[in-house]
């Protein structure tokens, strides 16, 4: 079967090749109905752009860099799926870097992306990153950048994030309505944006339902191995131990579940457990784990769309904004009501 070209699509739809090309790029110059016709026809014929041929037409590399803390993390793997789906259909290829939660690696990744002459950058900050000067320098040089998930308010870029506050509020509210009054919060380093947003939602729910915020019930992790074990031990040793655990990451949720089960603590009879995660096996655990589900793939898709718009429209692109994608609560066995 011969490869389908833009000329083939243009001839079939009685359009100019330039109109088809702009429609496939999502150009604002093409009306929505024409875009729809072109995209539907291209999809039907399994048309795929050739990034190498496109890059030869100008200085564009037709490549975007994606920097994430860890590819093995389920949230980031799903976000990358969303990014690649959009990029592929728009004629871009994706170069992926991982920082392994290291600021030094993040700086090196940025330099490596530049050496590959990427047209733009999607980034989720490492847990060690508090200084964002390496990214500010790129913005000063007009490099298109979109931040997602873990972001810095110091950078004037578009940011695509889950609704961490609302998700955290909903999780805490659910535990309170299940009869829990001493709710521990296991979270990640305090300077990370998602940590602050999830802690704020947790505190707001406690306040709304008349429960005191107790700093002794909050523990901050550092992404170390088996650290949930020590957190659980410390909390259970208190004079008034928690009757529920709300974790702000999938790693901590699994660690807390294992730690509680090793101590023969019944879930949810003795304590409730809820995570904030995109964990794909949450419903297969015993007990099945209640979670706040982040729309990782959608976040990746939106971030990629906004970056490509920034690359192609430049000054005509939408101004920087924060796009908050709704999260939702998935209730399972681990948070059944205390009296049930």
Coordinates of C-alpha atoms in Angstrom, one line a residue:
X1 CA 0.0 0.0 0.0
X2 CA 1.4 3.4 -1.0
X3 CA 2.1 6.0 1.6
X4 CA -0.6 8.6 1.8
X5 CA 0.6 12.2 1.2
X6 CA -0.8 15.7 1.8
X7 CA -1.2 16.0 -2.0
X8 CA -3.5 12.9 -1.9
X9 CA -5.7 14.4 0.8
X10 CA -5.8 17.8 -1.0
X11 CA -6.8 16.1 -4.3
X12 CA -9.5 14.0 -2.7
X13 CA -11.1 16.9 -0.8
X14 CA -10.5 19.5 -3.6
X15 CA -8.4 21.7 -1.3
X16 CA -4.9 23.2 -1.7
X17 CA -2.0 21.4 -0.2
X18 CA -1.2 24.4 1.9
X19 CA -4.8 24.4 3.4
X20 CA -4.5 20.7 4.2
X21 CA -1.0 21.2 5.7
X22 CA -2.3 24.0 8.0
X23 CA -5.4 22.0 8.9
X24 CA -3.3 19.0 10.0
X25 CA -1.1 21.4 12.1
X26 CA -4.3 22.8 13.8
X27 CA -3.7 26.2 12.5
X28 CA -6.0 29.0 13.7
X29 CA -6.2 30.2 10.1
X30 CA -8.3 27.2 9.0
X31 CA -12.0 27.1 9.9
X32 CA -13.2 24.3 12.2
X33 CA -15.3 22.5 9.6
X34 CA -12.4 22.3 7.1
X35 CA -10.1 21.0 9.9
X36 CA -12.7 18.3 10.8
X37 CA -13.0 17.1 7.2
X38 CA -9.2 17.0 6.7
X39 CA -8.5 15.3 10.1
X40 CA -11.3 12.7 9.6
X41 CA -10.1 11.9 6.0
X42 CA -6.5 11.7 7.1
X43 CA -7.4 9.3 10.0
X44 CA -9.5 7.1 7.6
X45 CA -6.5 6.7 5.3
X46 CA -4.1 6.3 8.2
X47 CA -2.1 9.3 7.1
X48 CA 1.0 10.1 9.3
X49 CA 3.3 13.1 8.9
X50 CA 6.9 12.6 8.2
X51 CA 8.8 14.6 10.9
X52 CA 12.1 14.4 9.0
X53 CA 10.7 15.8 5.8
X54 CA 8.9 18.5 7.7
X55 CA 12.1 19.5 9.5
X56 CA 13.9 20.0 6.2
X57 CA 11.4 22.7 5.2
X58 CA 12.8 25.1 7.9
X59 CA 14.8 25.4 11.0
X60 CA 12.3 23.5 13.1
X61 CA 13.5 20.1 14.4
X62 CA 9.9 18.9 14.8
X63 CA 11.0 17.5 18.2
X64 CA 9.9 18.3 21.7
X65 CA 11.7 17.5 24.9
X66 CA 9.9 15.9 27.8
X67 CA 11.6 16.0 31.2
X68 CA 10.0 13.9 34.0
X69 CA 11.2 12.8 37.5
X70 CA 10.7 9.0 36.7
X71 CA 9.4 7.2 33.7
X72 CA 8.5 4.1 35.8
X73 CA 6.0 6.1 37.8
X74 CA 2.6 5.2 36.6
X75 CA 1.4 8.9 36.5
X76 CA 4.3 10.0 34.4
X77 CA 4.1 7.0 32.0
X78 CA 0.4 7.8 31.4
X79 CA 1.2 11.5 30.9
X80 CA 3.9 10.5 28.4
X81 CA 1.3 8.4 26.5
X82 CA -0.9 11.5 26.2
X83 CA 2.0 13.6 25.1
X84 CA 3.2 11.2 22.4
X85 CA -0.3 10.7 21.0
X86 CA -0.7 14.4 20.4
X87 CA 2.8 14.9 19.2
X88 CA 2.7 12.0 16.7
X89 CA -0.5 13.2 15.1
X90 CA 0.9 16.7 14.7
X91 CA 4.2 15.5 13.1
X92 CA 6.5 15.9 16.1
X93 CA 8.7 13.3 17.7
X94 CA 9.3 13.2 21.4
X95 CA 12.7 13.0 23.2
X96 CA 12.2 11.8 26.8
X97 CA 14.5 12.5 29.7
X98 CA 14.2 11.5 33.4
X99 CA 15.8 13.3 36.3
X100 CA 15.4 10.6 39.0
X101 CA 14.4 13.4 41.3
X102 CA 17.7 15.1 41.0
X103 CA 18.1 18.8 40.4
X104 CA 21.6 18.3 38.9
X105 CA 20.2 15.8 36.4
X106 CA 17.4 18.1 35.6
X107 CA 19.8 20.9 34.6
X108 CA 21.9 18.4 32.6
X109 CA 18.7 17.1 30.9
X110 CA 17.7 20.7 29.9
X111 CA 21.2 21.2 28.3
X112 CA 20.9 17.9 26.5
X113 CA 17.5 18.8 25.1
X114 CA 18.9 22.1 23.8
X115 CA 21.8 20.2 22.2
X116 CA 19.2 18.1 20.4
X117 CA 17.7 21.4 19.1
X118 CA 14.2 20.6 20.4
X119 CA 11.5 23.1 19.4
X120 CA 10.0 23.3 22.9
X121 CA 10.1 21.7 26.3
X122 CA 7.5 20.0 28.6
X123 CA 8.8 19.6 32.2
X124 CA 7.6 18.3 35.5
X125 CA 10.1 19.5 38.2
X126 CA 12.3 17.1 40.2
X127 CA 11.7 16.9 44.0
X128 CA 15.1 18.7 44.6
X129 CA 14.3 21.6 42.3
X130 CA 13.7 24.9 44.1
X131 CA 16.0 27.1 42.0
X132 CA 14.5 27.4 38.5
X133 CA 17.1 29.8 37.0
X134 CA 18.0 27.2 34.3
X135 CA 14.5 27.4 33.0
X136 CA 14.2 31.1 33.4
X137 CA 17.2 31.5 31.1
X138 CA 15.5 29.5 28.4
X139 CA 12.3 31.6 28.7
X140 CA 14.5 34.7 28.3
X141 CA 15.7 33.2 25.0
X142 CA 12.1 32.6 23.9
X143 CA 12.2 28.8 24.2
X144 CA 8.6 27.5 24.4
X145 CA 8.1 25.8 27.7
X146 CA 5.0 24.3 29.3
X147 CA 5.1 22.9 32.9
X148 CA 2.9 20.1 34.1
X149 CA 2.0 18.4 37.4
X150 CA 4.9 19.7 39.5
X151 CA 5.3 23.4 38.6
X152 CA 7.0 26.6 39.8
X153 CA 4.9 29.8 40.1
X154 CA 8.2 31.7 39.6
X155 CA 8.1 30.9 35.9
X156 CA 5.7 32.7 33.6
X157 CA 4.6 29.6 31.5
X158 CA 1.4 27.7 30.9
X159 CA 0.9 25.1 33.7
X160 CA -1.2 22.0 33.3
X161 CA -2.1 20.4 36.7
X162 CA -4.6 18.1 38.3
X163 CA -7.0 19.7 40.8
X164 CA -4.9 18.7 43.8
X165 CA -6.8 20.9 46.3
X166 CA -10.2 19.6 45.4
X167 CA -9.0 16.0 45.2
X168 CA -7.3 16.2 48.6
X169 CA -10.4 17.9 50.1
X170 CA -12.7 15.2 48.7
X171 CA -10.4 12.4 50.1
X172 CA -10.3 14.0 53.6
X173 CA -14.0 14.7 53.6
X174 CA -14.7 11.1 52.6
X175 CA -12.7 9.9 55.6
X176 CA -14.4 12.3 58.0
X177 CA -17.9 11.2 56.8
X178 CA -16.8 7.6 57.3
X179 CA -16.3 8.4 61.0
X180 CA -12.6 9.1 61.1
X181 CA -11.3 11.9 63.4
X182 CA -7.5 11.4 63.6
X183 CA -6.5 11.5 59.9
X184 CA -2.7 11.2 59.2
X185 CA -1.3 12.7 56.0
X186 CA 1.8 11.1 54.5
X187 CA 3.2 13.3 51.8
X188 CA 6.3 14.3 49.8
X189 CA 8.8 17.2 50.2
X190 CA 7.1 20.4 51.4
X191 CA 8.5 22.7 48.7
X192 CA 6.9 20.8 45.8
X193 CA 3.8 22.5 44.3
X194 CA 1.6 19.3 44.5
X195 CA 2.5 18.8 48.2
X196 CA 1.4 22.3 49.1
X197 CA -1.9 22.0 47.2
X198 CA -2.8 18.6 48.6
X199 CA -1.9 19.7 52.2
X200 CA -4.1 22.8 51.7
X201 CA -7.1 20.6 50.6
X202 CA -6.5 18.3 53.6
X203 CA -6.4 21.2 56.1
X204 CA -9.5 22.9 54.5
X205 CA -11.6 19.8 54.9
X206 CA -10.5 19.4 58.6
X207 CA -11.4 23.0 59.2
X208 CA -14.8 22.8 57.5
X209 CA -15.8 19.8 59.6
X210 CA -14.5 21.2 62.9
X211 CA -11.5 19.0 63.3
X212 CA -8.2 20.4 64.5
X213 CA -5.2 20.4 62.2
X214 CA -2.4 18.6 64.1
X215 CA 1.1 18.9 62.7
X216 CA 2.0 15.7 64.5
X217 CA -0.2 13.8 62.1
X218 CA 1.7 15.0 59.0
X219 CA 4.8 13.3 57.7
X220 CA 7.0 14.4 54.8
X221 CA 8.9 11.8 52.7
X222 CA 12.0 12.1 50.5
X223 CA 11.3 9.3 48.0
X224 CA 13.6 7.0 50.0
X225 CA 13.1 3.2 50.0
X226 CA 10.6 1.8 52.6
X227 CA 10.2 5.2 54.3
X228 CA 6.5 4.7 54.8
X229 CA 7.3 2.0 57.3
X230 CA 9.0 4.5 59.7
X231 CA 6.2 7.0 59.2
X232 CA 3.5 4.5 60.1
X233 CA 5.6 3.4 63.1
X234 CA 6.0 6.9 64.4
X235 CA 2.3 7.7 64.0
X236 CA 1.0 4.6 65.6
X237 CA 3.3 5.2 68.6
X238 CA 1.5 8.4 69.5
X239 CA -0.7 8.6 72.6
X240 CA -3.7 9.2 70.2
X241 CA -2.8 7.3 67.1
X242 CA -4.5 7.9 63.7
X243 CA -7.6 6.1 62.7
X244 CA -7.0 6.9 59.0
X245 CA -4.1 7.5 56.6
X246 CA -4.3 9.7 53.6
X247 CA -1.2 9.5 51.4
X248 CA -0.2 12.0 48.7
X249 CA 1.5 9.5 46.4
X250 CA 1.1 6.0 45.0
X251 CA 4.5 5.0 46.5
X252 CA 3.4 6.1 49.9
X253 CA 0.0 4.4 49.6
X254 CA 1.6 1.1 48.8
X255 CA 4.2 1.5 51.5
X256 CA 1.5 2.4 54.1
X257 CA -0.7 -0.6 53.1
X258 CA 2.3 -3.0 53.4
X259 CA 3.4 -1.4 56.8
X260 CA -0.1 -1.7 58.3
X261 CA -0.6 -5.2 57.1
X262 CA 2.7 -6.3 58.5
X263 CA 1.6 -5.0 61.9
X264 CA -1.7 -7.0 61.6
X265 CA -3.8 -3.8 61.6
X266 CA -7.1 -4.4 59.9
X267 CA -8.1 -2.1 57.1
X268 CA -10.7 -0.6 57.2
X269 CA -11.9 -2.0 60.5
X270 CA -9.0 -0.5 62.6
X271 CA -7.9 2.3 60.2
X272 CA -8.9 3.6 56.8
X273 CA -6.4 4.1 54.0
X274 CA -6.8 6.3 50.9
X275 CA -4.2 7.4 48.3
X276 CA -3.7 10.1 45.8
X277 CA -2.6 8.3 42.7
X278 CA -3.1 6.9 39.3
X279 CA -2.2 3.4 40.5
X280 CA -3.5 0.9 37.9
X281 CA -3.8 -2.0 40.4
X282 CA -5.7 -0.2 43.1
X283 CA -8.8 -2.3 42.6
X284 CA -6.7 -5.5 42.7
X285 CA -5.2 -4.9 46.1
X286 CA -6.5 -6.5 49.3
X287 CA -8.4 -4.6 50.4
X288 CA -9.0 -2.6 47.2
X289 CA -7.6 0.9 47.7
X290 CA -9.6 4.0 47.7
X291 CA -7.8 6.7 45.7
X292 CA -8.0 10.2 44.2
X293 CA -7.5 9.5 40.5
X294 CA -5.4 12.0 38.5
X295 CA -6.2 12.3 34.8
X296 CA -2.6 11.8 33.8
X297 CA -3.1 11.1 30.1
X298 CA -5.4 14.1 29.7
X299 CA -2.8 16.3 31.4
X300 CA -0.2 15.1 29.0
X301 CA -2.4 15.7 26.0
X302 CA -3.3 19.2 27.0
X303 CA 0.3 20.1 27.9
X304 CA 1.4 18.8 24.4
X305 CA -1.3 20.7 22.6
X306 CA -0.4 24.0 24.4
X307 CA 3.3 23.5 23.7
X308 CA 2.8 22.9 20.0
X309 CA 0.5 25.9 19.8
X310 CA 3.2 27.9 21.4
X311 CA 5.8 26.6 19.0
X312 CA 3.7 27.2 15.9
X313 CA 1.9 30.4 16.7
X314 CA 4.6 32.0 18.8
X315 CA 3.4 35.5 19.7
X316 CA -0.1 34.7 18.5
X317 CA -0.4 31.8 20.9
X318 CA -2.7 32.1 24.0
X319 CA -1.0 33.8 26.9
X320 CA 0.4 31.8 29.8
X321 CA -2.3 30.4 32.1
X322 CA -2.9 27.6 34.6
X323 CA -5.1 24.8 33.3
X324 CA -6.6 22.8 36.2
X325 CA -7.9 19.4 35.1
X326 CA -10.5 17.8 37.5
X327 CA -9.6 14.8 39.5
X328 CA -12.1 12.4 41.0
X329 CA -12.5 10.2 44.0
X330 CA -12.7 6.4 43.6
X331 CA -14.1 4.8 46.7
X332 CA -13.2 1.1 47.4
X333 CA -12.9 -1.3 50.4
X334 CA -10.1 0.4 52.2
X335 CA -12.3 3.3 53.4
X336 CA -15.5 1.5 54.3
X337 CA -17.4 3.3 57.2
X338 CA -15.9 2.5 60.6
X339 CA -19.3 1.2 61.9
X340 CA -19.9 -1.2 59.0

